[in-house]
Amino acid sequence: INPPPSQLPPPFPLPEFSLLANPARQFSQSLLPFPPPRPESLASAMLTKFETKSNRVKGLSFHPTRPWILSSLHSGSIQLWDFRMGTLLDRFEEHEGPVRGIHFHPNQNLFVSGGDDYKIKVWNYKLRRCIFTLLGHLDYIRTVYFHPDNPWIVSASDDQTVRIWNWQNRSCLAVLTGHNHYVMSACFHPAEDLVLSASLDQTVRVWDISSLRTREFAPSSMNIDPGMRISSMALSSTSKGGAAPSIQDIVKQVRGQLPASVNADLFGSPDGTVKYVLEGHSRGVNWACFHPTQPLIVSGSDDRMIKLWRMSDTKCWEVETFRGHLNNISCVMFHPHQDIIVSNSEDKTIRFWDLQKRNCIQTFRRDNDRFWILAVHPKINLIAAGHDAGMVVFKLARERPAFAAASDALVYVKGRAVHTLNYDNGRDETVASLKDPAAAAANPFGNMMSSPFAMYGAPGGADLGLGGGPGGGAAYTHPARAMSFNALEKCILLSYDTDGGMYELYQLPKGSSQGESMIEPRRGSSVASVFVGRNRFASLEKSTIVIRDLHNEVTKRVPAILNGADNLFPAASGYVLVSNREKVALLDLQQKKQVAEIPVALVKYVAWSDDNARVALLGKHVIVLASRRLEHLATVHETIRVKSAAWDESGVLVYSTLNHIKYCLPNGDAGIIATLKFPIYITRVRGPAVCYLDRDGNPGIMPIDPTEFTFKLLLLRKRYDDVRRLIAENRLCGQAIISYLQKKGFPEVALHFVKDERTRFELAVDSNAIDIAFEAAQVLDDPKAWRTLADVALKQGNLEIVELCYLRTKNIDKLAFLYVLTGNFEKLQKISKIAEGSGNLMARFQIAMYTGDAEGRAKTLAECGQTEVAKLCATSFGL
């Protein structure tokens, strides 16, 4: 299938106007149209969310609603992963040989797989088993997909057919024949009755399957009625003038009497007709897919080209060809939410192509692994790619909206508009519109590969016809990474990752809102920028911090001091936080010196308290709390990614992860406040409410219950009167509070929350509350509880409780010894009678020893059969 490199054609035909077409000019290998790109110039940092190491991954599928992904391996195993938690949930192993196709059902607990064992298996992941197998293909199965609405499965196979199955009655509905080489992929149209197939016969075919909706199919059966016969009379009636019947007549007669599934296997299905045959690739086509909303098709081939096609009601034609891959293209797909094509290849790269500008805008590269498969999440901004050594799940771009919170308002960017949200009255206004940054518009993904059209000029192909709305519109632009807000001068600084980093300084309109007025920014290059005073801002350029005024004029340069500095964060006026991969330092810009530092790796964001007394340094999975001078206060580790944080007015840090809102006290105690359905970015915390922005830049308010962390904070600050007030209001409950109080040495406080007698008893024992423990022990009436209470009471000298515990457990030996110690011989005599009545000879003898009763000792010895010892005892005491 894949010829050796020496037989491969050049990356693309050389245009006539290219200098490279001049035979008189000799070029070295480095001047070929697309030399092997340098990783440092092409591959920018991938926003990796999850990565696995395994056998070669041949198939991938995202679950439509849960944070799950299926991967099918060349070894024959199917793995189910939770990419949010980074854990393997399950493994399915029934296929014999590589599994190339995998797909989740859009709304049921099912997934389908197809492999080199010619079998299509439908699995129930809740039951954790295969529920049935579909047989019919005669060679390797390449892809399998569920229909978005109907109970259908489409499969592509090396037997040169595409089959459509009804998975409910487990029958083959149609066999689409026409390709004359391996069919590498096949998929349903998301809305229309169409199927798209790609084959190594160098064609892409669009099939019309609308007739399948109205047909009733019989259950699949290969049993032909033995009584069915084709008579010579019936055959002769189909020919003219009694002449011998033709082959067509015989086939027609046979097809009329066979079941539908047998007809499909023998003769192909009339229910799927070829609507378009797309020819244009010079080598086998490995993948083709429909656009989710537009009448577009994209295909990728062994000729290293990606072709874009447009459909109408009557025809389908080629619109554009994307060149740049250096080896066979394995998979190519449309991004569901942006005008972008994603492709991967055996040249070990993933490339992104802008549908509007029609060029490659970013490349991700691996050193040793070829890419084989792609999957794009239908709802969120995630892409998965399978390669020789596993798979990787990554983001196309950051989704955190740029925002900055002032004392009474939130300033944020949504799209290319600046909004202000007044916290007091909830009024949201559009202050101004921002111009697209020139660099970002030309290169939205940062480090951009040289476009093939930069050398030869952009072709004048037909317009794609991409309108506004989802899946159509202007070229994608990278959002701002961070914002710094100057409330006094109403200025904002936006930082971008474009071209190694840049900033934009905007002066917002003062006074009344200016609506959609366009603002002209002042721009510059920097890794990060923040305001450091009323009329100054600092930008990090290489190893220097450059101070500028609001006219973008340089006023001072300060050495970054920290080796390898890669980010700036705001601090108090005249100060700035500088970070590298290992630590964060506080710099005094006036004196040009480092004031303090703290070892924290890979800090992404910081959050200052309202009084600037504390700061939270946020990493990917860690939060470090520090004082104003970076003195360490506490560290909190998370298994889920930390997204944002804000301080409330009482000094508690409230932060969000991918699926929770949590709190952290100044001493490091943390807990969960609420569970999230979708990630949010906290902008402010006041009382029982959290203000936030979602990933689309929409503001919102979420009510929370602050009782738990308020209670713990009061305990930490030893405000016991307020603690008693909260207890009296009965607003706290739960085992977590009890465990916390026990752990922190407050079992007497925990007693107020507990109704379970066993827990009350344990807490009372821990807090030495003997009376409460005795009440609980009476309810429990458990010998173990009485013995525990006796030991605790004895340590405290509470002999009355000790006596009661010994009486309840009928521990005569310990009770007798207690009476001896206290000199209570009257009760000791009573105990002796009790021991005599119960036949406890050992206790009687011991009590007789305590009381000096020689006659009683002799009598007890005689009763237990020790006659000689009894005589000796009696003689010794003259009895």
PDB file of C-alpha atoms in Angstrom, residues 519-613:
ATOM      1  CA  ILE A 519     -10.108  51.503  19.531  1.00  0.00           C
ATOM      2  CA  GLU A 520      -6.655  51.845  18.033  1.00  0.00           C
ATOM      3  CA  PRO A 521      -4.134  50.004  20.245  1.00  0.00           C
ATOM      4  CA  ARG A 522      -0.472  50.568  20.925  1.00  0.00           C
ATOM      5  CA  ARG A 523       1.449  47.361  20.344  1.00  0.00           C
ATOM      6  CA  GLY A 524       4.813  45.879  21.176  1.00  0.00           C
ATOM      7  CA  SER A 525       6.650  42.592  21.566  1.00  0.00           C
ATOM      8  CA  SER A 526       6.944  40.978  24.993  1.00  0.00           C
ATOM      9  CA  VAL A 527       6.496  37.678  26.736  1.00  0.00           C
ATOM     10  CA  ALA A 528       4.129  39.238  29.304  1.00  0.00           C
ATOM     11  CA  SER A 529       2.951  42.704  30.342  1.00  0.00           C
ATOM     12  CA  VAL A 530       1.370  44.108  33.530  1.00  0.00           C
ATOM     13  CA  PHE A 531       0.628  47.532  34.996  1.00  0.00           C
ATOM     14  CA  VAL A 532       3.015  48.534  37.786  1.00  0.00           C
ATOM     15  CA  GLY A 533       1.683  52.011  38.543  1.00  0.00           C
ATOM     16  CA  ARG A 534      -0.922  54.560  37.593  1.00  0.00           C
ATOM     17  CA  ASN A 535       0.830  55.572  34.385  1.00  0.00           C
ATOM     18  CA  ARG A 536       3.371  52.805  33.869  1.00  0.00           C
ATOM     19  CA  PHE A 537       3.421  49.229  32.739  1.00  0.00           C
ATOM     20  CA  ALA A 538       6.177  46.615  32.590  1.00  0.00           C
ATOM     21  CA  SER A 539       6.853  44.136  29.792  1.00  0.00           C
ATOM     22  CA  LEU A 540       9.230  41.203  29.863  1.00  0.00           C
ATOM     23  CA  GLU A 541      11.506  41.166  26.832  1.00  0.00           C
ATOM     24  CA  LYS A 542      14.054  38.364  26.897  1.00  0.00           C
ATOM     25  CA  SER A 543      15.922  38.871  30.189  1.00  0.00           C
ATOM     26  CA  THR A 544      14.945  42.523  30.679  1.00  0.00           C
ATOM     27  CA  ILE A 545      11.895  44.179  32.187  1.00  0.00           C
ATOM     28  CA  VAL A 546      11.076  47.286  30.168  1.00  0.00           C
ATOM     29  CA  ILE A 547       9.040  50.030  31.860  1.00  0.00           C
ATOM     30  CA  ARG A 548       6.859  52.132  29.554  1.00  0.00           C
ATOM     31  CA  ASP A 549       4.414  54.974  30.034  1.00  0.00           C
ATOM     32  CA  LEU A 550       0.876  55.009  28.670  1.00  0.00           C
ATOM     33  CA  HIS A 551       2.169  56.482  25.395  1.00  0.00           C
ATOM     34  CA  ASN A 552       4.193  53.292  24.911  1.00  0.00           C
ATOM     35  CA  GLU A 553       7.466  55.179  25.428  1.00  0.00           C
ATOM     36  CA  VAL A 554      10.314  53.419  27.252  1.00  0.00           C
ATOM     37  CA  THR A 555      11.194  55.086  30.556  1.00  0.00           C
ATOM     38  CA  LYS A 556      13.383  52.504  32.251  1.00  0.00           C
ATOM     39  CA  ARG A 557      14.986  49.096  31.826  1.00  0.00           C
ATOM     40  CA  VAL A 558      15.403  46.711  34.752  1.00  0.00           C
ATOM     41  CA  PRO A 559      17.279  43.375  34.637  1.00  0.00           C
ATOM     42  CA  ALA A 560      14.932  40.461  35.260  1.00  0.00           C
ATOM     43  CA  ILE A 561      17.551  39.064  37.713  1.00  0.00           C
ATOM     44  CA  LEU A 562      15.833  35.649  37.696  1.00  0.00           C
ATOM     45  CA  ASN A 563      17.590  33.350  35.224  1.00  0.00           C
ATOM     46  CA  GLY A 564      15.297  32.059  32.496  1.00  0.00           C
ATOM     47  CA  ALA A 565      12.448  34.426  33.406  1.00  0.00           C
ATOM     48  CA  ASP A 566       9.410  33.563  31.292  1.00  0.00           C
ATOM     49  CA  ASN A 567       6.428  35.378  32.837  1.00  0.00           C
ATOM     50  CA  LEU A 568       5.360  38.506  34.714  1.00  0.00           C
ATOM     51  CA  PHE A 569       2.563  38.829  37.246  1.00  0.00           C
ATOM     52  CA  PRO A 570       1.142  41.897  39.013  1.00  0.00           C
ATOM     53  CA  ALA A 571       2.098  42.856  42.572  1.00  0.00           C
ATOM     54  CA  ALA A 572       1.822  45.994  44.699  1.00  0.00           C
ATOM     55  CA  SER A 573       2.532  49.338  43.035  1.00  0.00           C
ATOM     56  CA  GLY A 574       6.194  49.566  42.073  1.00  0.00           C
ATOM     57  CA  TYR A 575       6.715  45.824  42.363  1.00  0.00           C
ATOM     58  CA  VAL A 576       6.314  42.899  39.992  1.00  0.00           C
ATOM     59  CA  LEU A 577       6.405  39.125  40.284  1.00  0.00           C
ATOM     60  CA  VAL A 578       8.798  37.364  37.900  1.00  0.00           C
ATOM     61  CA  SER A 579       8.738  33.599  37.388  1.00  0.00           C
ATOM     62  CA  ASN A 580      10.783  30.935  35.681  1.00  0.00           C
ATOM     63  CA  ARG A 581      10.261  27.180  35.571  1.00  0.00           C
ATOM     64  CA  GLU A 582      11.408  26.703  39.159  1.00  0.00           C
ATOM     65  CA  LYS A 583      10.530  29.726  41.313  1.00  0.00           C
ATOM     66  CA  VAL A 584       8.833  33.109  41.632  1.00  0.00           C
ATOM     67  CA  ALA A 585      10.640  36.290  42.709  1.00  0.00           C
ATOM     68  CA  LEU A 586       9.352  39.665  43.904  1.00  0.00           C
ATOM     69  CA  LEU A 587      11.248  42.565  42.275  1.00  0.00           C
ATOM     70  CA  ASP A 588      11.417  46.162  43.434  1.00  0.00           C
ATOM     71  CA  LEU A 589      11.462  48.099  40.149  1.00  0.00           C
ATOM     72  CA  GLN A 590      12.542  51.370  41.768  1.00  0.00           C
ATOM     73  CA  GLN A 591      15.598  49.932  43.473  1.00  0.00           C
ATOM     74  CA  LYS A 592      16.183  47.305  40.742  1.00  0.00           C
ATOM     75  CA  LYS A 593      16.644  44.475  43.196  1.00  0.00           C
ATOM     76  CA  GLN A 594      15.036  41.222  44.225  1.00  0.00           C
ATOM     77  CA  VAL A 595      13.099  41.494  47.473  1.00  0.00           C
ATOM     78  CA  ALA A 596      12.044  37.882  48.013  1.00  0.00           C
ATOM     79  CA  GLU A 597      11.562  34.571  46.228  1.00  0.00           C
ATOM     80  CA  ILE A 598       9.669  31.336  46.744  1.00  0.00           C
ATOM     81  CA  PRO A 599      10.253  27.937  45.064  1.00  0.00           C
ATOM     82  CA  VAL A 600       7.159  27.210  42.972  1.00  0.00           C
ATOM     83  CA  ALA A 601       7.393  25.442  39.617  1.00  0.00           C
ATOM     84  CA  LEU A 602       5.514  26.498  36.476  1.00  0.00           C
ATOM     85  CA  VAL A 603       3.199  29.172  37.862  1.00  0.00           C
ATOM     86  CA  LYS A 604       0.426  30.043  35.398  1.00  0.00           C
ATOM     87  CA  TYR A 605      -1.651  32.647  37.267  1.00  0.00           C
ATOM     88  CA  VAL A 606      -1.643  34.597  40.532  1.00  0.00           C
ATOM     89  CA  ALA A 607      -4.479  35.901  42.692  1.00  0.00           C
ATOM     90  CA  TRP A 608      -3.973  38.659  45.288  1.00  0.00           C
ATOM     91  CA  SER A 609      -6.275  39.267  48.242  1.00  0.00           C
ATOM     92  CA  ASP A 610      -8.125  42.597  48.400  1.00  0.00           C
ATOM     93  CA  ASP A 611      -5.639  44.047  50.903  1.00  0.00           C
ATOM     94  CA  ASN A 612      -2.612  42.592  49.048  1.00  0.00           C
ATOM     95  CA  ALA A 613      -1.641  40.770  52.250  1.00  0.00           C
TER      96      ALA A 613
END
